[in-house]
CSV table of C-alpha atoms and ligand atoms in Angstrom, one decimal:
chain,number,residue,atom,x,y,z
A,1,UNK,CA,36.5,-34.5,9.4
A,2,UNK,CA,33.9,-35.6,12.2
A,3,UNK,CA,34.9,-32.5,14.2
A,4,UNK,CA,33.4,-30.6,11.4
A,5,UNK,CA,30.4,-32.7,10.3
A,6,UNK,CA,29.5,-31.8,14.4
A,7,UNK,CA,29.9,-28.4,14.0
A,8,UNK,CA,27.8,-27.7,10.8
A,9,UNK,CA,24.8,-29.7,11.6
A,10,UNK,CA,24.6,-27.3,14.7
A,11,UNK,CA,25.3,-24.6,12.3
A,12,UNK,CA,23.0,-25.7,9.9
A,13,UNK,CA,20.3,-26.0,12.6
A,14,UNK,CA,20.9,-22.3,14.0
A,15,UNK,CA,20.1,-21.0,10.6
A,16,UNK,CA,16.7,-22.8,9.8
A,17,UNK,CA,15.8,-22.1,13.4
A,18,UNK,CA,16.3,-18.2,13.1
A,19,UNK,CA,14.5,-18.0,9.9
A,20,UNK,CA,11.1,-20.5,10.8
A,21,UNK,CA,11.3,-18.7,14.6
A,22,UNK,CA,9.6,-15.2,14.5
A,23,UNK,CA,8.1,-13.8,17.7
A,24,UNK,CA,4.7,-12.2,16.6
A,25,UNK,CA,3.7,-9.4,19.4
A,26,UNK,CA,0.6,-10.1,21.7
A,27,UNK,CA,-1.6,-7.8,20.0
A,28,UNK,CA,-1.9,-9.5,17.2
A,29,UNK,CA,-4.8,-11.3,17.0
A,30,UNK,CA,-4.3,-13.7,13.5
A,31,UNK,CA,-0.7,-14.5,14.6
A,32,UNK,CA,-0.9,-17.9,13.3
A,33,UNK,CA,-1.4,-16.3,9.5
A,34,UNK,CA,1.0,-13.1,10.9
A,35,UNK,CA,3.7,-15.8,11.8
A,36,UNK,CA,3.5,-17.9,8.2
A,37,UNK,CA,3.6,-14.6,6.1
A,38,UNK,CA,6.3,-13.4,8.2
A,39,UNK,CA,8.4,-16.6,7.8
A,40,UNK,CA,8.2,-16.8,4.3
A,41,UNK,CA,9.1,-13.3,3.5
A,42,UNK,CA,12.1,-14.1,5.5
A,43,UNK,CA,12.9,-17.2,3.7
A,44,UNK,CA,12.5,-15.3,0.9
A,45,UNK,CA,14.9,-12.5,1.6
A,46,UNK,CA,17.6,-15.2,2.9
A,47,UNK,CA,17.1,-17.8,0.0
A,48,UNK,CA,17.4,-13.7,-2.2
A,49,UNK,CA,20.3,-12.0,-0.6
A,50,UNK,CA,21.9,-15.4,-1.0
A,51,UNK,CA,21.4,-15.7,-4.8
A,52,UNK,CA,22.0,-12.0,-5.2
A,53,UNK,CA,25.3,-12.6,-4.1
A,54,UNK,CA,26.4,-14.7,-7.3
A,55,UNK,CA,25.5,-11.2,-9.6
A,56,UNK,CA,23.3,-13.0,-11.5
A,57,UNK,CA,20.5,-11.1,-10.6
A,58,UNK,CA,19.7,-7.9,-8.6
A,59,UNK,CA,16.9,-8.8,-6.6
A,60,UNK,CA,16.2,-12.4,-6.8
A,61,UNK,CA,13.9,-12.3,-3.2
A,62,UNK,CA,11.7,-10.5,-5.6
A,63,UNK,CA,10.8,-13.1,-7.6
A,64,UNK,CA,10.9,-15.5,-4.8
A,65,UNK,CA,8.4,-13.9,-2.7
A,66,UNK,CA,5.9,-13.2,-5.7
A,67,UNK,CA,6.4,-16.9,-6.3
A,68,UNK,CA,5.5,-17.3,-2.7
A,69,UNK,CA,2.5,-15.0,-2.8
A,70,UNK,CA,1.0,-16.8,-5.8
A,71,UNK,CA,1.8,-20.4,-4.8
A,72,UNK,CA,1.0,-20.1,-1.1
A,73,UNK,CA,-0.5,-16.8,0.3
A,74,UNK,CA,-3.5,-15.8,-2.4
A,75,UNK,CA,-6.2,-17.4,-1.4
A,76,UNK,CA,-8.5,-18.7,-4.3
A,77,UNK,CA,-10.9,-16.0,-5.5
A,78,UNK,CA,-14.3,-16.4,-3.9
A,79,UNK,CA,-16.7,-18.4,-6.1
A,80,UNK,CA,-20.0,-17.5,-7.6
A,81,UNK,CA,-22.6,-17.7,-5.2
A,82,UNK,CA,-26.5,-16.6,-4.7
A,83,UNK,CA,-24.8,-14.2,-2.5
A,84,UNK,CA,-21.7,-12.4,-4.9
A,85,UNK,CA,-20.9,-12.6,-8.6
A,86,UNK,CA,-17.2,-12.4,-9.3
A,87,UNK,CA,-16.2,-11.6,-12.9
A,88,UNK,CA,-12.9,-10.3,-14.9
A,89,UNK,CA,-13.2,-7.0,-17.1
A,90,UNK,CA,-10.7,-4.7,-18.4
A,91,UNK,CA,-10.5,-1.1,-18.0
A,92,UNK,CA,-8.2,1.0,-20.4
A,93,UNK,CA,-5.2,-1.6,-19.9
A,94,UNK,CA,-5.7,-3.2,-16.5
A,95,UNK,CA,-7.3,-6.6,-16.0
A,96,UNK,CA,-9.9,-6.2,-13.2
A,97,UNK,CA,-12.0,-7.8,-10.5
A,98,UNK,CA,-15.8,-6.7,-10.6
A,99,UNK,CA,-17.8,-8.2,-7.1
A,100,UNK,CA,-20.7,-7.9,-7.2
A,101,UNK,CA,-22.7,-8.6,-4.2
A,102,UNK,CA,-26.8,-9.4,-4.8
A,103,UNK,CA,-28.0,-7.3,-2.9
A,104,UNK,CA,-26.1,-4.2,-5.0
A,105,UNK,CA,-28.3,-1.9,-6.0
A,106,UNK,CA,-28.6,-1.2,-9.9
A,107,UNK,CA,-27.5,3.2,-9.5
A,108,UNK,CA,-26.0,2.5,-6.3
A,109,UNK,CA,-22.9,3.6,-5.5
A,110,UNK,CA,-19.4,1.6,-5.9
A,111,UNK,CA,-16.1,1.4,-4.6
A,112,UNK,CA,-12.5,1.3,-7.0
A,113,UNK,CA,-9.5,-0.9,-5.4
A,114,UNK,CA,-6.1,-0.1,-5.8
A,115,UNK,CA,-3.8,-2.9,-3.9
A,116,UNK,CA,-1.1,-2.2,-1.9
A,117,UNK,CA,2.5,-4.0,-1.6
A,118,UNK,CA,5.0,-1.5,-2.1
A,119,UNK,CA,4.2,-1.1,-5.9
A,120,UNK,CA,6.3,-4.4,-6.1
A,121,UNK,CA,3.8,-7.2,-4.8
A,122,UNK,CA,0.3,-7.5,-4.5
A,123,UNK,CA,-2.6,-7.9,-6.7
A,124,UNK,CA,-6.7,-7.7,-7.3
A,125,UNK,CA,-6.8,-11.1,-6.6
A,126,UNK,CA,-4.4,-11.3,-3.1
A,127,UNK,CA,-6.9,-8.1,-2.2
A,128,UNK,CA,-10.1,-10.0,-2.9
A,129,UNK,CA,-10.6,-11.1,0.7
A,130,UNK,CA,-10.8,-7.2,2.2
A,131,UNK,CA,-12.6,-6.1,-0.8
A,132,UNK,CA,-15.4,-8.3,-1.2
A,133,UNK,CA,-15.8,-8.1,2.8
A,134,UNK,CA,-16.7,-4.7,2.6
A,135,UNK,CA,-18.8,-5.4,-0.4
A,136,UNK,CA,-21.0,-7.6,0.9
A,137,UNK,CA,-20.9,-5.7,4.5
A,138,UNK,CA,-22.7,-2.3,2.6
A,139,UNK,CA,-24.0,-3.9,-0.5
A,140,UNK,CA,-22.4,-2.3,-3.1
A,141,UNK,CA,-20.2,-2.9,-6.3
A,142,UNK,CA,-16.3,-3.0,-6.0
A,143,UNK,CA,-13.7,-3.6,-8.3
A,144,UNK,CA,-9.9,-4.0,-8.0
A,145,UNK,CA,-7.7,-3.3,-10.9
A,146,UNK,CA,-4.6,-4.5,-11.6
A,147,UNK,CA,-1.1,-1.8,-12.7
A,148,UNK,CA,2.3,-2.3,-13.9
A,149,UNK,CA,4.8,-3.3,-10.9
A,150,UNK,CA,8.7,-1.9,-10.6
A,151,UNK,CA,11.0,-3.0,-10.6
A,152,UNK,CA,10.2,-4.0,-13.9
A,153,UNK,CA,8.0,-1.0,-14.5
A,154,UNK,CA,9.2,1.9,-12.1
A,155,UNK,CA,7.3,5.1,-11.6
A,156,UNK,CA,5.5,6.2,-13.7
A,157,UNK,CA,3.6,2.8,-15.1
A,158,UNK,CA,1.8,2.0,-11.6
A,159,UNK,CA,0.3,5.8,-11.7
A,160,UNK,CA,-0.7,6.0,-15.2
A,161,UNK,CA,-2.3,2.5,-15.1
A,162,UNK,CA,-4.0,3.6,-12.2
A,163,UNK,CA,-5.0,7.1,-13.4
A,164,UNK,CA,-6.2,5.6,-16.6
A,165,UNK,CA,-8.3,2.4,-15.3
A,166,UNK,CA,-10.1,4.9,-12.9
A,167,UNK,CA,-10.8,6.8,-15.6
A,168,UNK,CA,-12.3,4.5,-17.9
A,169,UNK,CA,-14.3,3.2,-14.9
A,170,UNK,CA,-16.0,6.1,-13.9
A,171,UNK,CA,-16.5,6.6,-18.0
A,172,UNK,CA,-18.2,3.3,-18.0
A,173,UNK,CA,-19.8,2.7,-14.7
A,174,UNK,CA,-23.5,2.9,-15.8
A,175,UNK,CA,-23.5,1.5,-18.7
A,176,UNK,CA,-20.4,-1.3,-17.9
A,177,UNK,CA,-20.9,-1.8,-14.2
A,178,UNK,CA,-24.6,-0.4,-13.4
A,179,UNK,CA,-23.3,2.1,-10.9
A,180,UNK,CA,-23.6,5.9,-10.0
A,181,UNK,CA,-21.0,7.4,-11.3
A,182,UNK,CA,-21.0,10.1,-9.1
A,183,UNK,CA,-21.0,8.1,-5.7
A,184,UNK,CA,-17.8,6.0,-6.9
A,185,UNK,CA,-15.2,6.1,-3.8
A,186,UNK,CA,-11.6,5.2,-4.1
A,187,UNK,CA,-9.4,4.0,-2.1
A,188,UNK,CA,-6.3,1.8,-1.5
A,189,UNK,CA,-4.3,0.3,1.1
A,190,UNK,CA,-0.6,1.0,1.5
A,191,UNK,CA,1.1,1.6,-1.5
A,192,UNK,CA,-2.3,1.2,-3.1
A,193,UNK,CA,-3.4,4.4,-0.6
A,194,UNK,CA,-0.8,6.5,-2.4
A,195,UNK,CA,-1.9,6.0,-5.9
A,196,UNK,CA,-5.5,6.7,-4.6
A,197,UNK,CA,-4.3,10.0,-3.2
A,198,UNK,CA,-2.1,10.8,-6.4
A,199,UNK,CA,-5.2,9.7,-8.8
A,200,UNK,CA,-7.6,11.8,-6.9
A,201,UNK,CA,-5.5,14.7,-6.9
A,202,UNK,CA,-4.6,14.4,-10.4
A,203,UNK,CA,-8.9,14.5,-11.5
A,204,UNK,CA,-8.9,17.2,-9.5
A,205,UNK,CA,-6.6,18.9,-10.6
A,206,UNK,CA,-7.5,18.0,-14.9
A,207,UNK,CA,-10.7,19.2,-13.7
A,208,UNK,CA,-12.1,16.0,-15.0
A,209,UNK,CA,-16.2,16.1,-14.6
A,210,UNK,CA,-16.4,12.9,-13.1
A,211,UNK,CA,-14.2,12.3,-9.8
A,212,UNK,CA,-14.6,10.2,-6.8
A,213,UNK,CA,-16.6,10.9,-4.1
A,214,UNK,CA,-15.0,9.7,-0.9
A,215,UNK,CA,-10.5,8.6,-0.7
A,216,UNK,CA,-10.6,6.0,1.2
A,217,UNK,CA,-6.7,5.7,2.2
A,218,UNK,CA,-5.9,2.7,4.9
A,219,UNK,CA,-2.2,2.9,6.3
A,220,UNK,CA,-1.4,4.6,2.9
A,221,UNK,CA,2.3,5.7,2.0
A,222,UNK,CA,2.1,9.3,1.4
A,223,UNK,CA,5.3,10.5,0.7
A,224,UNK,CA,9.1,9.5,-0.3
A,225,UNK,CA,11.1,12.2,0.6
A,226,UNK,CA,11.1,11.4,4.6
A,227,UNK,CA,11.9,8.0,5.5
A,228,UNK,CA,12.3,9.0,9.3
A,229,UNK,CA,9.4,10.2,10.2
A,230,UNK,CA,8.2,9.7,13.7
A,231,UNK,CA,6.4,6.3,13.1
A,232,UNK,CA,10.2,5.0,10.7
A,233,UNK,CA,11.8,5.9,13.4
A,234,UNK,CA,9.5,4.3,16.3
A,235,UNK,CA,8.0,1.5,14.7
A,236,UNK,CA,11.1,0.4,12.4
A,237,UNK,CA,9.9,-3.0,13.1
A,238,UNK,CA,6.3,-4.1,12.8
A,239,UNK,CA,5.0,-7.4,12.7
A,240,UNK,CA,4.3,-7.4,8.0
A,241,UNK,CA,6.0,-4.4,7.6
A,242,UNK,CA,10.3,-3.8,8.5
A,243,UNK,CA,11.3,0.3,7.4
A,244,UNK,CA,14.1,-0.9,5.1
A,245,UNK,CA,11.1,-3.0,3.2
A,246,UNK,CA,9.7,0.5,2.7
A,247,UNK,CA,13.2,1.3,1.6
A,248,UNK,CA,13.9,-1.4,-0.8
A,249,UNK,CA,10.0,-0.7,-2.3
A,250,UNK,CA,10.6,2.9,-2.9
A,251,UNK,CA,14.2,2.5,-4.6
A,252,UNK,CA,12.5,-0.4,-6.8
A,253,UNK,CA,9.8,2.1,-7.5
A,254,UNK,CA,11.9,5.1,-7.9
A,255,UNK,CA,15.2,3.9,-9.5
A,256,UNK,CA,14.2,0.6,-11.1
A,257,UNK,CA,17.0,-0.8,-9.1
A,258,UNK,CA,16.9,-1.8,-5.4
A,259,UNK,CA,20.4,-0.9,-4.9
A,260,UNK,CA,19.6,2.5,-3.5
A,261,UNK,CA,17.4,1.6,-0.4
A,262,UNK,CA,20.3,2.3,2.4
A,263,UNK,CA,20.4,5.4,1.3
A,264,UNK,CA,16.7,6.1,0.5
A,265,UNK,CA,16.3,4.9,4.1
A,266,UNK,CA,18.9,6.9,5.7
A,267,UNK,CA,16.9,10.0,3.8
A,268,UNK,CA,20.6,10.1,1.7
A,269,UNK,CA,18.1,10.3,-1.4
A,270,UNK,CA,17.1,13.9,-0.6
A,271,UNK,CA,18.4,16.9,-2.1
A,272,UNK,CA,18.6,20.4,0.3
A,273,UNK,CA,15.8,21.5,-2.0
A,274,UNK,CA,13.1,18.6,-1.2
A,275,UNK,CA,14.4,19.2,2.2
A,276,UNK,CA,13.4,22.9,1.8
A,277,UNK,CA,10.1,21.8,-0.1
A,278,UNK,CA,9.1,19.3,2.7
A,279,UNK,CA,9.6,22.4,5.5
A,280,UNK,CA,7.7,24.6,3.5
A,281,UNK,CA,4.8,22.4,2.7
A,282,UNK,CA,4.9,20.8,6.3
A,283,UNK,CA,6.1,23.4,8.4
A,284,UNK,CA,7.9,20.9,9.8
A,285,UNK,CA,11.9,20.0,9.0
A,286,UNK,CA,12.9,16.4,8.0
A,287,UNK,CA,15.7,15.1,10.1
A,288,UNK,CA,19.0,15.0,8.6
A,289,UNK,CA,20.3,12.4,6.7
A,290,UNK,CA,21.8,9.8,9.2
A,291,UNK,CA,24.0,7.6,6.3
A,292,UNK,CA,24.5,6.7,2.9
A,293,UNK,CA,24.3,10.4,1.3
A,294,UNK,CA,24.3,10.0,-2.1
A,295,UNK,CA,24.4,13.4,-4.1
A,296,UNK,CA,24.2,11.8,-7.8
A,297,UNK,CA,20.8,9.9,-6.5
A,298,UNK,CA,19.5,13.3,-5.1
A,299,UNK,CA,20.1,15.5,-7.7
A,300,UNK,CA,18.2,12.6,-10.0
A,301,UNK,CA,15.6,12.4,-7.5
A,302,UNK,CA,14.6,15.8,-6.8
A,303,UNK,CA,11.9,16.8,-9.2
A,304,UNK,CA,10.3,13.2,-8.1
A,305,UNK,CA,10.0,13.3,-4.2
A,306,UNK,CA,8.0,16.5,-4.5
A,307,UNK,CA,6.0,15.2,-7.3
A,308,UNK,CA,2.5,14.6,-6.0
A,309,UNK,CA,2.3,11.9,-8.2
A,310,UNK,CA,4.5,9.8,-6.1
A,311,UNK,CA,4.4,12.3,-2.6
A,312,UNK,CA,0.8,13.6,-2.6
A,313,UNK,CA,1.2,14.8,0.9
A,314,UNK,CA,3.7,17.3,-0.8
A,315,UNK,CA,1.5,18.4,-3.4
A,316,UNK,CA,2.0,22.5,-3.7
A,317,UNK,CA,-1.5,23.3,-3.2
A,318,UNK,CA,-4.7,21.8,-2.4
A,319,UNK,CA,-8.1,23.0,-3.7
A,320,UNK,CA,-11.2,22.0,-1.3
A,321,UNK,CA,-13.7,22.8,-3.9
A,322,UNK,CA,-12.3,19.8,-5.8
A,323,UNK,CA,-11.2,16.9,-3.4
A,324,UNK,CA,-13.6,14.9,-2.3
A,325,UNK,CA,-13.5,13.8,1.6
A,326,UNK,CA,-10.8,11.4,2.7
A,327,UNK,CA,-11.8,8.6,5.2
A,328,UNK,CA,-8.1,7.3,6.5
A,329,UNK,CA,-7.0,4.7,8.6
A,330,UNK,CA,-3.9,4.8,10.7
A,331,UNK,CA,-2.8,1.7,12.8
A,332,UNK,CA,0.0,2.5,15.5
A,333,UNK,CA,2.4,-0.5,14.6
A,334,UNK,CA,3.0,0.8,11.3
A,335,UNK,CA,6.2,2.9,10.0
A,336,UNK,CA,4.0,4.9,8.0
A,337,UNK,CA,1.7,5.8,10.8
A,338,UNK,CA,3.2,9.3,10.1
A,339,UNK,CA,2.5,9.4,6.3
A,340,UNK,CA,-1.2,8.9,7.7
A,341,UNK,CA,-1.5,11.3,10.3
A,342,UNK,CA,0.2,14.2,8.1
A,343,UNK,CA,-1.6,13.8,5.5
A,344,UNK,CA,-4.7,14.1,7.1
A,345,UNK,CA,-3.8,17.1,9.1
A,346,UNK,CA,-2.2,18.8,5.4
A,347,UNK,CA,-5.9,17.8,4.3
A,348,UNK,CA,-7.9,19.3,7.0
A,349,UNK,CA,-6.0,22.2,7.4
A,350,UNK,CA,-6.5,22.8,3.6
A,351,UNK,CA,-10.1,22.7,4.3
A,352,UNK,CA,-10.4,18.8,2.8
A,353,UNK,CA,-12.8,17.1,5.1
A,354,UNK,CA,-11.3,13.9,6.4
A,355,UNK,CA,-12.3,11.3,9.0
A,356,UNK,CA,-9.4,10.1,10.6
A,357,UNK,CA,-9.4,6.9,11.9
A,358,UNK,CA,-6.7,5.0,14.0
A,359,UNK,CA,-6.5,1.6,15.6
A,360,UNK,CA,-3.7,-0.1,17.8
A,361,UNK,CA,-3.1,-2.1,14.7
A,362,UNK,CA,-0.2,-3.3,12.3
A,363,UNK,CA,0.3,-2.2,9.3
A,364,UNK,CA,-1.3,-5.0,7.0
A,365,UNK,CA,-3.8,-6.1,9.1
A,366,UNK,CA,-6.4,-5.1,6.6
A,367,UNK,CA,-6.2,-8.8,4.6
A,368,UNK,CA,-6.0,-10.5,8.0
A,369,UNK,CA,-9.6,-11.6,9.5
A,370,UNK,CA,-9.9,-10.7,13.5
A,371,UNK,CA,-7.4,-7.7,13.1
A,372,UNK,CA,-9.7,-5.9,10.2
A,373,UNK,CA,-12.8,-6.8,12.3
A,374,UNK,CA,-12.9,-3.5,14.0
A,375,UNK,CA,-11.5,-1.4,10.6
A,376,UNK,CA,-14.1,-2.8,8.7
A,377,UNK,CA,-17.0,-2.6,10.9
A,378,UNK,CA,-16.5,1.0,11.2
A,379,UNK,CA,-16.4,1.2,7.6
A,380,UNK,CA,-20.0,0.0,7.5
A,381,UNK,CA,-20.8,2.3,10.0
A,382,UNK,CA,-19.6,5.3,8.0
A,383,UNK,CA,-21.1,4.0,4.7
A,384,UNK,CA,-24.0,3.6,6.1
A,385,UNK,CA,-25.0,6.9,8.2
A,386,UNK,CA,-23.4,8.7,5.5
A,387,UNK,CA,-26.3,9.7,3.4
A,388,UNK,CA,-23.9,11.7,0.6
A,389,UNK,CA,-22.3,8.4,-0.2
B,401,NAG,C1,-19.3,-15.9,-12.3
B,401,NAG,O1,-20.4,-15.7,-13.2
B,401,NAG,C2,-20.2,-14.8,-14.3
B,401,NAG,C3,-21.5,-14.7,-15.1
B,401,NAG,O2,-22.6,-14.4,-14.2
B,401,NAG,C4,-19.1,-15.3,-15.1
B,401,NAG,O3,-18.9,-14.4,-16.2
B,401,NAG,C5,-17.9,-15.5,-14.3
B,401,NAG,O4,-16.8,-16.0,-15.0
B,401,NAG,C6,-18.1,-16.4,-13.1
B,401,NAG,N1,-17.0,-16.3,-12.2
B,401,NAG,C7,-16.4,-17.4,-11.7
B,401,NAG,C8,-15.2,-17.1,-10.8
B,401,NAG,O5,-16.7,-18.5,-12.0
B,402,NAG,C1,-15.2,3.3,-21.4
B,402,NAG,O1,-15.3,4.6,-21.9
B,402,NAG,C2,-14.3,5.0,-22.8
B,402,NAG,C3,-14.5,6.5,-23.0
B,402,NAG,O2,-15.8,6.9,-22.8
B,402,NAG,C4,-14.4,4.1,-24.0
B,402,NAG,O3,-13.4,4.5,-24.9
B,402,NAG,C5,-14.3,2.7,-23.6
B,402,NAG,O4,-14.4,1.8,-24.7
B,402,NAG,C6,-15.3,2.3,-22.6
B,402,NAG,N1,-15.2,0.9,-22.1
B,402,NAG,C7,-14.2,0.4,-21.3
B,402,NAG,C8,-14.5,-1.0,-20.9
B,402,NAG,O5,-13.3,1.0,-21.0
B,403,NAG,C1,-27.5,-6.6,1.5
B,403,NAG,O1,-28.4,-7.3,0.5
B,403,NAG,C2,-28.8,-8.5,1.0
B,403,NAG,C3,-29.6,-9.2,-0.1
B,403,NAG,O2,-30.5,-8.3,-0.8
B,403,NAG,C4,-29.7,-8.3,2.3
B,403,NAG,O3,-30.2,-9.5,2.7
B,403,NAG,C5,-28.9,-7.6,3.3
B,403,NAG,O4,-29.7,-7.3,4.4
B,403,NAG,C6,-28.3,-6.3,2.8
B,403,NAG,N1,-27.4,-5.8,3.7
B,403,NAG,C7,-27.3,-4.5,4.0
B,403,NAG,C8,-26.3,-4.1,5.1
B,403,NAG,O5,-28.0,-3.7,3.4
């Protein structure tokens, strides 16, 4: 009996320890903030996996870590001030954040937020901090809408929101939001970066009068066909972002269910036909699946990896004449630095122009303060030598 009260107080200890220790890497600047998130997310996935394992729910770290982002990691929305007006619209369905900085000018141009986290996590209001930074850095109007998230509301709620809201804000922005409606730029971080891409290409390719003028894409997700790329394979493990998190997003997104992510991981989710798409498109193969092949998931799956409204990088064609420039930040610690890079290249070889950007950063970085120093000062930069926008 006290033999085993002594050995499960050590036990006991061991655990706690290996969740609250997590080594953050020297470049990271923010590590304190790094190190909290970090912890928490894997508090959350123990606390999960644990309760998962009593079949009463499926993915019970989900909940957990929204719980998590609301209670501890959102930061209160900035308040009103001489210098920013912060206030709530809708736009088709989506609630929205409208910041507006004083010295915007009325007819000047605006940006559209979509926020990333995996289409699972994330919101206007856990975005706020990047997005009225820039605001107030060039002076313009922003606003950060709000979609559907799986796995409640898999693909395609989070596009159509997304599509729609953008929509409705370029319908409206003179008269709702007192902004050119021509010099509107959109962009998107992460998840958020793909349903930028996806929107755009989709105005494009409805030939809708108004589109953006500028994609502004940081460390977006570009594709789900390929989950080892270069970068998945290199940079498995990066200090907010772990591969099989990319995993457990897409099958959440794609499936409803997060059961499939070993194999969406191990690229078992892909049919010989995306695999023949991806070449095609690319002119580069994918590697071969390395586990978990599961042919009733791929044969369900393969109209959707090659849809450009989840994968715009494997869009069948792209017309110049109709997208508007991309600006697109890569950061090196990042699994999807490849989803950047080729997305980029697919662009400019199409004749897109694109201003490619890339930083030895993390993926997520963007909400952090020192870390997005240096992305969003050459933001301003561009913004502001770039007379078109
Ligand atoms: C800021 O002011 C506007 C009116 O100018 C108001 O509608 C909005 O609710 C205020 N926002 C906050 C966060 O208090
Ligand atoms: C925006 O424009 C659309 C179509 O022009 C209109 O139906 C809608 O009521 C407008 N307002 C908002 C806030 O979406
Ligand atoms: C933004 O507007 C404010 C207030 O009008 C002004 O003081 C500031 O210099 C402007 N900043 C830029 C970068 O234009």
């Amino acid at each position: 009996m006290e033999l085993k009260k002594f050995l499960l107080i050590p036990i006991l200890m061991a655990i706690l320890a290996y969740l609250l220790y997590e080594p953050v890497p020297d470049y990271v600047q923010d590590w304190h903030s790094v190190a909290i998130k970090n912890c928490i997310g894997k508090l959350c996935h123990f606390i999960g996996s644990a309760l998962s394992l009593t079949g009463l729910w499926e993915a019970p770290h989900v909940q957990l870590q929204r719980l998590a982002d609301l209670a501890l990691l959102t930061p209160a929305l900035p308040a009103n001030s001489s210098r920013l007006t912060v206030t709530e619209a809708r736009f088709a369905d989506s609630r929205a954040l409208v910041f507006r900085p004083a010295g915007a000018r009325a007819g000047g141009p605006g940006l559209v937020w979509i926020h990333g986290g995996g289409w699972v996590f994330g919101s206007p209001d856990a975005s706020a901090g990047f997005v009225t930074r820039l605001a107030m850095r060039i002076n313009i109007t922003a606003v950060a809408i709000e979609y559907r998230r799986a796995p409640e509301h898999p693909f395609p709620a989070a596009f159509d929101d997304c599509l729609a809201a953008v929509r409705s804000i370029l319908a409206n922005a003179s008269s709702v939001l007192g902004v050119n409606p021509h010099r509107i730029m959109l962009g998107g971080d992460s998840a958020g970066g793909q349903l930028a891409a996806s929107v755009t290409q989709a105005l494009a390719k409805a030939e809708d009068q108004l589109t953006p003028r500028l994609q502004l894409l940081v460390y977006p997700i570009t594709q789900l066909a390929n989950f080892r790329t270069q970068s998945h394979r290199e940079s498995y493990r990066s200090p907010l972002l772990e591969g099989s998190q990319v995993a457990r997003s897409a099958s959440m997104y794609l499936t409803g269910s997060i059961r499939h992510w070993r194999s969406v991981i191990g690229n078992g989710h892909a049919s010989k036909s995306v695999r023949a798409v991806y070449t095609e498109r690319l002119g580069e193969s994918m590697p071969p699946e390395s586990s978990h092949a599961d042919a009733t998931l791929a044969a369900k799956l393969e109209k959707l990896l090659i849809d450009p409204r989840v994968s715009p990088l494997l869009t069948p064609s792209i017309d110049p004449l109709r997208l508007p420039p991309a600006y697109i930040v890569a950061c090196q610690h990042d699994p999807l630095r490849s989803d950047a890079h080729l997305y980029s290249q697919r662009l400019e070889k199409s004749g897109v122009r694109v201003y490619y950007k890339y930083y030895p950063c993390y993926h997520g970085c963007l909400t952090e303060d020192k870390d997005a120093k240096r992305i969003v000062d050459d933001m301003a930069v561009f913004f502001n030598s770039n007379a078109m926008l």
